[in-house]
Amino acid sequence: MDIDRNFWQKKRIFLTGHTGFKGSWLSLWLSSLGAQVIGYALSPPTKPSMFEICKIEQITDSTLADIRDLGSLTQALQSAKADIVIHMAAQSLVRKSYLNPVETYSVNVLGTVNLLEAVRANPGIRAVLNITTDKCYENKEWVWGYRENDVLGGYDPYSSSKACSELITAAYRNSFFKPQEYATHKVALASARAGNVIGGGDWGQDRLIPDLIQALLTGEKFNLRNPQAIRPWQHVLEPLIGYLNLAQKLYTDGPAYTGAWNFGPDDTDAQPVEWVAKTLCSKWGKPAHYEIEQGSHPHETSVLTLNCAKAKQELHWSPRWNLDKALERVVEWYKAYQESQDLQALCFRQIAEYTNCKN
């Protein structure tokens, strides 16, 4: 499904988490479509950050505040006069959730409650999309992909906090935004679950690509955890186009598109961690220089894939860049960063290239 540029022209989008990696990419894409992005988030979570490197503050109306502050959030949403709300603000790291479980639950659980309460207090919003994760499922280490109606769960604090966010979304939809009463409240509410996203501009700690890139840039040794763990790798633009098309459908068709949606790569792109590390190093032009990290580590799932038949059938969404192409674009971005090129312009070029690529 292609992007409907006419739809997005002058739409007002309230985007939480716009200072993060995915939020920065989505801000750029929405801006290129002629939408007005009103961002609400804490300061960028990393340094360097894509938000600063790509000058996201120049293309958004940005409020730096905490999603846990209900009063501030409600006021910001009221001032935004938004048509569509996309909720991305989160504590998004598994390993950090072991170190700071209280923060993880307060941001991911209470933050979702606050966002939906703010929506309730601000009539006029037509579509709300909560972005969670593929890790919200009760992982049974199946070799087949999880479907939207599979059981939610989560071994670690991060994963279970996102399952909680899904349950909260369902509870608010059942209690306050019932599809059968859409004519009264006029709010269509959905959630989206994406796989492991990669792309230029990700500097997140304890994430494979950012950690490996840092090692390549500095010449330092890289320690590889869980080399045989299989993840559903995909370029960040893959789920983002799914979010955009789903948000449009929520706005135009309402109840028909509420509920949960998976956005993940094709099965051939669910690859082991070590395969991704070797392939990226090869494309960078340096030999793979890493060691398998010894000792015990916090639990992380070894196999995780998604079944995306629903999005493919009902949204006509499907991946456009395979993993090899995605890694090429990752290398292109960080090489440009190394050479101090205009990264905002490069992001716009990659978005245009992706948009023009037919799936």
Short mmCIF file of N, CA and C in Angstrom, two decimals, residues 132-265:
data_model
loop_
_atom_site.label_atom_id
_atom_site.label_comp_id
_atom_site.label_asym_id
_atom_site.label_seq_id
_atom_site.Cartn_x
_atom_site.Cartn_y
_atom_site.Cartn_z
N THR A 132 3.70 -0.77 20.48
CA THR A 132 4.28 -1.61 21.54
C THR A 132 5.46 -2.39 20.97
N THR A 133 5.42 -3.71 20.95
CA THR A 133 6.57 -4.50 20.52
C THR A 133 6.17 -5.94 20.24
N ASP A 134 6.99 -6.63 19.46
CA ASP A 134 6.78 -8.07 19.25
C ASP A 134 7.02 -8.86 20.52
N LYS A 135 7.71 -8.26 21.49
CA LYS A 135 8.04 -8.98 22.73
C LYS A 135 6.87 -9.03 23.71
N CYS A 136 5.71 -8.50 23.33
CA CYS A 136 4.55 -8.52 24.23
C CYS A 136 3.89 -9.89 24.30
N TYR A 137 4.28 -10.80 23.42
CA TYR A 137 3.68 -12.14 23.44
C TYR A 137 4.32 -13.03 24.50
N GLU A 138 3.56 -14.00 24.99
CA GLU A 138 4.13 -15.03 25.86
C GLU A 138 4.98 -15.93 24.97
N ASN A 139 6.29 -15.79 25.11
CA ASN A 139 7.19 -16.44 24.15
C ASN A 139 7.40 -17.90 24.52
N LYS A 140 7.00 -18.78 23.60
CA LYS A 140 7.15 -20.22 23.80
C LYS A 140 8.28 -20.78 22.94
N GLU A 141 9.12 -19.87 22.37
CA GLU A 141 10.23 -20.27 21.52
C GLU A 141 9.76 -21.09 20.31
N TRP A 142 8.57 -20.73 19.81
CA TRP A 142 8.05 -21.38 18.62
C TRP A 142 8.89 -21.00 17.40
N VAL A 143 8.92 -21.89 16.40
CA VAL A 143 9.60 -21.55 15.16
C VAL A 143 8.67 -20.81 14.20
N TRP A 144 7.37 -20.79 14.48
CA TRP A 144 6.45 -20.05 13.63
C TRP A 144 6.10 -18.71 14.29
N GLY A 145 5.57 -17.79 13.51
CA GLY A 145 5.34 -16.44 13.99
C GLY A 145 4.10 -16.31 14.86
N TYR A 146 4.17 -15.37 15.78
CA TYR A 146 3.03 -15.09 16.66
C TYR A 146 1.99 -14.27 15.92
N ARG A 147 0.72 -14.60 16.18
CA ARG A 147 -0.39 -13.87 15.59
C ARG A 147 -1.01 -12.94 16.62
N GLU A 148 -1.78 -11.97 16.14
CA GLU A 148 -2.32 -10.93 17.01
C GLU A 148 -3.22 -11.47 18.12
N ASN A 149 -3.81 -12.67 17.92
CA ASN A 149 -4.70 -13.22 18.95
C ASN A 149 -4.00 -14.24 19.84
N ASP A 150 -2.66 -14.37 19.73
CA ASP A 150 -1.93 -15.25 20.64
C ASP A 150 -1.82 -14.60 22.02
N VAL A 151 -1.51 -15.44 23.01
CA VAL A 151 -1.50 -14.99 24.41
C VAL A 151 -0.38 -13.98 24.65
N LEU A 152 -0.71 -12.91 25.38
CA LEU A 152 0.29 -11.93 25.77
C LEU A 152 1.03 -12.40 27.02
N GLY A 153 2.24 -11.88 27.21
CA GLY A 153 3.02 -12.27 28.38
C GLY A 153 4.24 -11.40 28.52
N GLY A 154 5.40 -12.03 28.75
CA GLY A 154 6.64 -11.26 28.88
C GLY A 154 7.48 -11.77 30.03
N TYR A 155 8.65 -12.30 29.72
CA TYR A 155 9.53 -12.87 30.74
C TYR A 155 10.18 -11.77 31.57
N ASP A 156 10.65 -10.72 30.92
CA ASP A 156 11.40 -9.65 31.58
C ASP A 156 10.50 -8.43 31.81
N PRO A 157 10.93 -7.48 32.65
CA PRO A 157 10.09 -6.31 32.94
C PRO A 157 9.69 -5.52 31.70
N TYR A 158 10.63 -5.34 30.75
CA TYR A 158 10.27 -4.60 29.55
C TYR A 158 9.15 -5.29 28.78
N SER A 159 9.34 -6.58 28.49
CA SER A 159 8.36 -7.31 27.69
C SER A 159 7.00 -7.34 28.37
N SER A 160 6.98 -7.61 29.67
CA SER A 160 5.69 -7.68 30.36
C SER A 160 5.05 -6.30 30.47
N SER A 161 5.87 -5.24 30.58
CA SER A 161 5.30 -3.88 30.63
C SER A 161 4.61 -3.54 29.32
N LYS A 162 5.15 -4.04 28.22
CA LYS A 162 4.51 -3.80 26.93
C LYS A 162 3.26 -4.66 26.75
N ALA A 163 3.27 -5.86 27.31
CA ALA A 163 2.04 -6.66 27.32
C ALA A 163 0.96 -5.93 28.12
N CYS A 164 1.38 -5.33 29.25
CA CYS A 164 0.44 -4.54 30.05
C CYS A 164 -0.12 -3.37 29.25
N SER A 165 0.75 -2.72 28.48
CA SER A 165 0.31 -1.60 27.65
C SER A 165 -0.73 -2.05 26.63
N GLU A 166 -0.53 -3.25 26.09
CA GLU A 166 -1.53 -3.82 25.16
C GLU A 166 -2.86 -4.07 25.87
N LEU A 167 -2.78 -4.63 27.08
CA LEU A 167 -4.01 -4.91 27.84
C LEU A 167 -4.73 -3.62 28.19
N ILE A 168 -3.98 -2.58 28.54
CA ILE A 168 -4.59 -1.28 28.84
C ILE A 168 -5.29 -0.73 27.60
N THR A 169 -4.63 -0.84 26.47
CA THR A 169 -5.23 -0.36 25.22
C THR A 169 -6.54 -1.08 24.94
N ALA A 170 -6.55 -2.39 25.11
CA ALA A 170 -7.78 -3.17 24.90
C ALA A 170 -8.85 -2.78 25.90
N ALA A 171 -8.46 -2.55 27.17
CA ALA A 171 -9.43 -2.18 28.19
C ALA A 171 -10.07 -0.83 27.90
N TYR A 172 -9.27 0.13 27.47
CA TYR A 172 -9.82 1.45 27.14
C TYR A 172 -10.71 1.38 25.90
N ARG A 173 -10.33 0.53 24.95
CA ARG A 173 -11.18 0.38 23.77
C ARG A 173 -12.51 -0.24 24.16
N ASN A 174 -12.48 -1.24 25.03
CA ASN A 174 -13.72 -1.90 25.45
C ASN A 174 -14.57 -1.01 26.36
N SER A 175 -13.92 -0.17 27.15
CA SER A 175 -14.64 0.61 28.16
C SER A 175 -15.08 1.98 27.67
N PHE A 176 -14.20 2.66 26.89
CA PHE A 176 -14.47 4.06 26.56
C PHE A 176 -14.53 4.34 25.05
N PHE A 177 -13.91 3.50 24.24
CA PHE A 177 -13.88 3.73 22.80
C PHE A 177 -14.40 2.50 22.06
N LYS A 178 -15.57 2.03 22.45
CA LYS A 178 -16.15 0.83 21.86
C LYS A 178 -16.40 1.04 20.36
N PRO A 179 -15.94 0.11 19.54
CA PRO A 179 -16.18 0.24 18.09
C PRO A 179 -17.66 0.36 17.74
N GLN A 180 -18.49 -0.35 18.49
CA GLN A 180 -19.92 -0.30 18.18
C GLN A 180 -20.57 1.02 18.58
N GLU A 181 -19.85 1.84 19.36
CA GLU A 181 -20.35 3.16 19.76
C GLU A 181 -19.53 4.28 19.13
N TYR A 182 -18.89 3.96 18.03
CA TYR A 182 -18.00 4.92 17.38
C TYR A 182 -18.72 6.21 17.00
N ALA A 183 -19.96 6.13 16.61
CA ALA A 183 -20.71 7.32 16.20
C ALA A 183 -20.81 8.33 17.33
N THR A 184 -20.71 7.85 18.56
CA THR A 184 -20.80 8.75 19.72
C THR A 184 -19.46 9.36 20.09
N HIS A 185 -18.41 8.50 20.24
CA HIS A 185 -17.11 9.03 20.71
C HIS A 185 -16.16 9.38 19.58
N LYS A 186 -16.33 8.76 18.40
CA LYS A 186 -15.54 9.07 17.19
C LYS A 186 -14.03 8.86 17.36
N VAL A 187 -13.62 7.93 18.20
CA VAL A 187 -12.20 7.63 18.39
C VAL A 187 -11.95 6.17 17.99
N ALA A 188 -11.01 5.96 17.07
CA ALA A 188 -10.60 4.61 16.68
C ALA A 188 -9.23 4.33 17.29
N LEU A 189 -9.14 3.26 18.08
CA LEU A 189 -7.94 2.96 18.86
C LEU A 189 -7.35 1.61 18.46
N ALA A 190 -6.05 1.60 18.14
CA ALA A 190 -5.37 0.36 17.74
C ALA A 190 -3.98 0.32 18.36
N SER A 191 -3.37 -0.86 18.29
CA SER A 191 -1.97 -1.01 18.72
C SER A 191 -1.19 -1.70 17.62
N ALA A 192 0.12 -1.45 17.59
CA ALA A 192 0.98 -2.03 16.56
C ALA A 192 2.20 -2.67 17.21
N ARG A 193 2.54 -3.87 16.75
CA ARG A 193 3.64 -4.65 17.30
C ARG A 193 4.65 -4.93 16.19
N ALA A 194 5.85 -4.37 16.35
CA ALA A 194 6.87 -4.52 15.32
C ALA A 194 8.03 -5.35 15.82
N GLY A 195 8.78 -5.89 14.87
CA GLY A 195 9.96 -6.68 15.20
C GLY A 195 11.16 -5.81 15.51
N ASN A 196 12.36 -6.39 15.46
CA ASN A 196 13.60 -5.66 15.75
C ASN A 196 13.92 -4.70 14.61
N VAL A 197 13.80 -3.42 14.88
CA VAL A 197 14.05 -2.43 13.83
C VAL A 197 15.51 -2.00 13.84
N ILE A 198 16.05 -1.78 12.64
CA ILE A 198 17.41 -1.30 12.49
C ILE A 198 17.37 -0.13 11.52
N GLY A 199 18.40 0.69 11.57
CA GLY A 199 18.47 1.82 10.66
C GLY A 199 19.50 2.82 11.13
N GLY A 200 19.86 3.74 10.26
CA GLY A 200 20.77 4.80 10.65
C GLY A 200 20.18 5.66 11.74
N GLY A 201 21.04 6.15 12.63
CA GLY A 201 20.58 7.06 13.68
C GLY A 201 20.25 6.40 15.00
N ASP A 202 20.38 5.07 15.08
CA ASP A 202 20.12 4.37 16.33
C ASP A 202 21.41 4.33 17.15
N TRP A 203 21.38 4.94 18.32
CA TRP A 203 22.53 4.94 19.23
C TRP A 203 22.18 4.29 20.56
N GLY A 204 21.11 3.50 20.59
CA GLY A 204 20.65 2.89 21.83
C GLY A 204 21.69 1.95 22.44
N GLN A 205 21.80 2.01 23.75
CA GLN A 205 22.75 1.16 24.46
C GLN A 205 22.27 -0.28 24.49
N ASP A 206 23.21 -1.22 24.43
CA ASP A 206 22.91 -2.65 24.49
C ASP A 206 22.01 -3.11 23.35
N ARG A 207 22.22 -2.50 22.17
CA ARG A 207 21.52 -2.93 20.97
C ARG A 207 22.60 -3.31 19.94
N LEU A 208 22.35 -4.38 19.22
CA LEU A 208 23.37 -4.97 18.36
C LEU A 208 23.99 -3.97 17.39
N ILE A 209 23.17 -3.35 16.53
CA ILE A 209 23.71 -2.49 15.49
C ILE A 209 24.43 -1.27 16.08
N PRO A 210 23.83 -0.51 17.00
CA PRO A 210 24.55 0.64 17.56
C PRO A 210 25.86 0.25 18.24
N ASP A 211 25.85 -0.83 19.00
CA ASP A 211 27.08 -1.25 19.69
C ASP A 211 28.16 -1.64 18.68
N LEU A 212 27.76 -2.35 17.63
CA LEU A 212 28.72 -2.77 16.62
C LEU A 212 29.25 -1.57 15.84
N ILE A 213 28.37 -0.64 15.50
CA ILE A 213 28.80 0.56 14.77
C ILE A 213 29.80 1.36 15.61
N GLN A 214 29.51 1.51 16.90
CA GLN A 214 30.43 2.24 17.77
C GLN A 214 31.80 1.58 17.74
N ALA A 215 31.85 0.26 17.77
CA ALA A 215 33.13 -0.46 17.73
C ALA A 215 33.84 -0.23 16.41
N LEU A 216 33.09 -0.24 15.30
CA LEU A 216 33.69 0.00 13.99
C LEU A 216 34.22 1.43 13.86
N LEU A 217 33.51 2.38 14.44
CA LEU A 217 33.93 3.78 14.36
C LEU A 217 35.16 4.05 15.21
N THR A 218 35.28 3.35 16.33
CA THR A 218 36.36 3.62 17.27
C THR A 218 37.51 2.61 17.21
N GLY A 219 37.27 1.49 16.53
CA GLY A 219 38.29 0.45 16.46
C GLY A 219 38.36 -0.40 17.71
N GLU A 220 37.38 -0.29 18.57
CA GLU A 220 37.37 -1.07 19.80
C GLU A 220 36.85 -2.48 19.56
N LYS A 221 37.17 -3.37 20.48
CA LYS A 221 36.69 -4.75 20.39
C LYS A 221 35.19 -4.77 20.68
N PHE A 222 34.48 -5.66 20.02
CA PHE A 222 33.03 -5.80 20.21
C PHE A 222 32.72 -7.17 20.79
N ASN A 223 32.00 -7.18 21.88
CA ASN A 223 31.58 -8.43 22.51
C ASN A 223 30.15 -8.76 22.08
N LEU A 224 29.97 -9.95 21.55
CA LEU A 224 28.68 -10.38 21.00
C LEU A 224 27.96 -11.28 22.00
N ARG A 225 26.78 -10.84 22.43
CA ARG A 225 25.95 -11.66 23.30
C ARG A 225 24.99 -12.50 22.45
N ASN A 226 24.63 -13.64 22.94
CA ASN A 226 23.57 -14.46 22.33
C ASN A 226 23.71 -14.56 20.81
N PRO A 227 24.86 -15.06 20.29
CA PRO A 227 25.10 -15.04 18.84
C PRO A 227 24.10 -15.85 18.03
N GLN A 228 23.47 -16.86 18.61
CA GLN A 228 22.53 -17.69 17.86
C GLN A 228 21.08 -17.27 18.03
N ALA A 229 20.82 -16.22 18.80
CA ALA A 229 19.44 -15.74 18.98
C ALA A 229 18.90 -15.24 17.65
N ILE A 230 17.69 -15.65 17.32
CA ILE A 230 17.06 -15.27 16.05
C ILE A 230 16.05 -14.17 16.29
N ARG A 231 16.14 -13.11 15.49
CA ARG A 231 15.24 -11.96 15.64
C ARG A 231 14.62 -11.61 14.29
N PRO A 232 13.43 -11.00 14.31
CA PRO A 232 12.80 -10.55 13.06
C PRO A 232 13.32 -9.16 12.66
N TRP A 233 14.50 -9.12 12.06
CA TRP A 233 15.15 -7.86 11.71
C TRP A 233 14.42 -7.18 10.56
N GLN A 234 14.28 -5.85 10.65
CA GLN A 234 13.68 -5.09 9.56
C GLN A 234 14.13 -3.63 9.65
N HIS A 235 14.24 -2.99 8.48
CA HIS A 235 14.58 -1.57 8.49
C HIS A 235 13.46 -0.78 9.14
N VAL A 236 13.82 0.29 9.81
CA VAL A 236 12.84 1.07 10.57
C VAL A 236 11.71 1.59 9.68
N LEU A 237 11.97 1.82 8.41
CA LEU A 237 10.92 2.35 7.53
C LEU A 237 9.82 1.32 7.27
N GLU A 238 10.12 0.04 7.44
CA GLU A 238 9.11 -1.01 7.18
C GLU A 238 7.90 -0.89 8.12
N PRO A 239 8.10 -0.91 9.46
CA PRO A 239 6.93 -0.74 10.30
C PRO A 239 6.34 0.66 10.23
N LEU A 240 7.19 1.68 9.99
CA LEU A 240 6.67 3.05 9.97
C LEU A 240 5.64 3.25 8.87
N ILE A 241 5.87 2.65 7.69
CA ILE A 241 4.86 2.79 6.64
C ILE A 241 3.58 2.05 7.04
N GLY A 242 3.75 0.95 7.79
CA GLY A 242 2.58 0.26 8.32
C GLY A 242 1.81 1.13 9.30
N TYR A 243 2.54 1.82 10.19
CA TYR A 243 1.88 2.71 11.15
C TYR A 243 1.12 3.82 10.44
N LEU A 244 1.76 4.39 9.42
CA LEU A 244 1.12 5.50 8.70
C LEU A 244 -0.16 5.05 8.00
N ASN A 245 -0.10 3.91 7.33
CA ASN A 245 -1.29 3.43 6.64
C ASN A 245 -2.38 2.99 7.61
N LEU A 246 -1.97 2.39 8.73
CA LEU A 246 -2.96 2.01 9.74
C LEU A 246 -3.60 3.25 10.35
N ALA A 247 -2.82 4.25 10.67
CA ALA A 247 -3.37 5.49 11.24
C ALA A 247 -4.35 6.15 10.29
N GLN A 248 -4.03 6.13 8.99
CA GLN A 248 -4.96 6.69 8.01
C GLN A 248 -6.27 5.91 7.99
N LYS A 249 -6.18 4.59 8.02
CA LYS A 249 -7.39 3.77 8.02
C LYS A 249 -8.22 4.00 9.28
N LEU A 250 -7.55 4.15 10.42
CA LEU A 250 -8.28 4.44 11.66
C LEU A 250 -9.03 5.76 11.52
N TYR A 251 -8.39 6.73 10.89
CA TYR A 251 -9.01 8.05 10.72
C TYR A 251 -10.18 8.01 9.75
N THR A 252 -10.02 7.29 8.63
CA THR A 252 -11.04 7.32 7.58
C THR A 252 -12.13 6.26 7.74
N ASP A 253 -11.75 5.10 8.32
CA ASP A 253 -12.68 3.98 8.38
C ASP A 253 -13.03 3.54 9.80
N GLY A 254 -12.38 4.16 10.78
CA GLY A 254 -12.73 3.95 12.17
C GLY A 254 -12.73 2.52 12.66
N PRO A 255 -13.88 2.02 13.12
CA PRO A 255 -13.96 0.73 13.82
C PRO A 255 -13.42 -0.46 13.06
N ALA A 256 -13.41 -0.42 11.74
CA ALA A 256 -12.97 -1.57 10.96
C ALA A 256 -11.50 -1.90 11.16
N TYR A 257 -10.73 -0.95 11.69
CA TYR A 257 -9.28 -1.15 11.79
C TYR A 257 -8.76 -1.05 13.23
N THR A 258 -9.64 -1.08 14.20
CA THR A 258 -9.19 -1.10 15.59
C THR A 258 -8.63 -2.48 15.94
N GLY A 259 -7.98 -2.58 17.09
CA GLY A 259 -7.40 -3.86 17.49
C GLY A 259 -5.88 -3.84 17.37
N ALA A 260 -5.27 -5.03 17.36
CA ALA A 260 -3.81 -5.17 17.33
C ALA A 260 -3.33 -5.58 15.94
N TRP A 261 -2.11 -5.12 15.59
CA TRP A 261 -1.54 -5.39 14.27
C TRP A 261 -0.06 -5.70 14.38
N ASN A 262 0.39 -6.74 13.68
CA ASN A 262 1.80 -7.10 13.61
C ASN A 262 2.43 -6.52 12.35
N PHE A 263 3.68 -6.03 12.49
CA PHE A 263 4.46 -5.58 11.34
C PHE A 263 5.87 -6.14 11.48
N GLY A 264 6.16 -7.18 10.73
CA GLY A 264 7.46 -7.82 10.82
C GLY A 264 7.97 -8.22 9.44
N PRO A 265 9.23 -8.66 9.36
CA PRO A 265 9.83 -9.02 8.07
C PRO A 265 9.36 -10.38 7.58
#
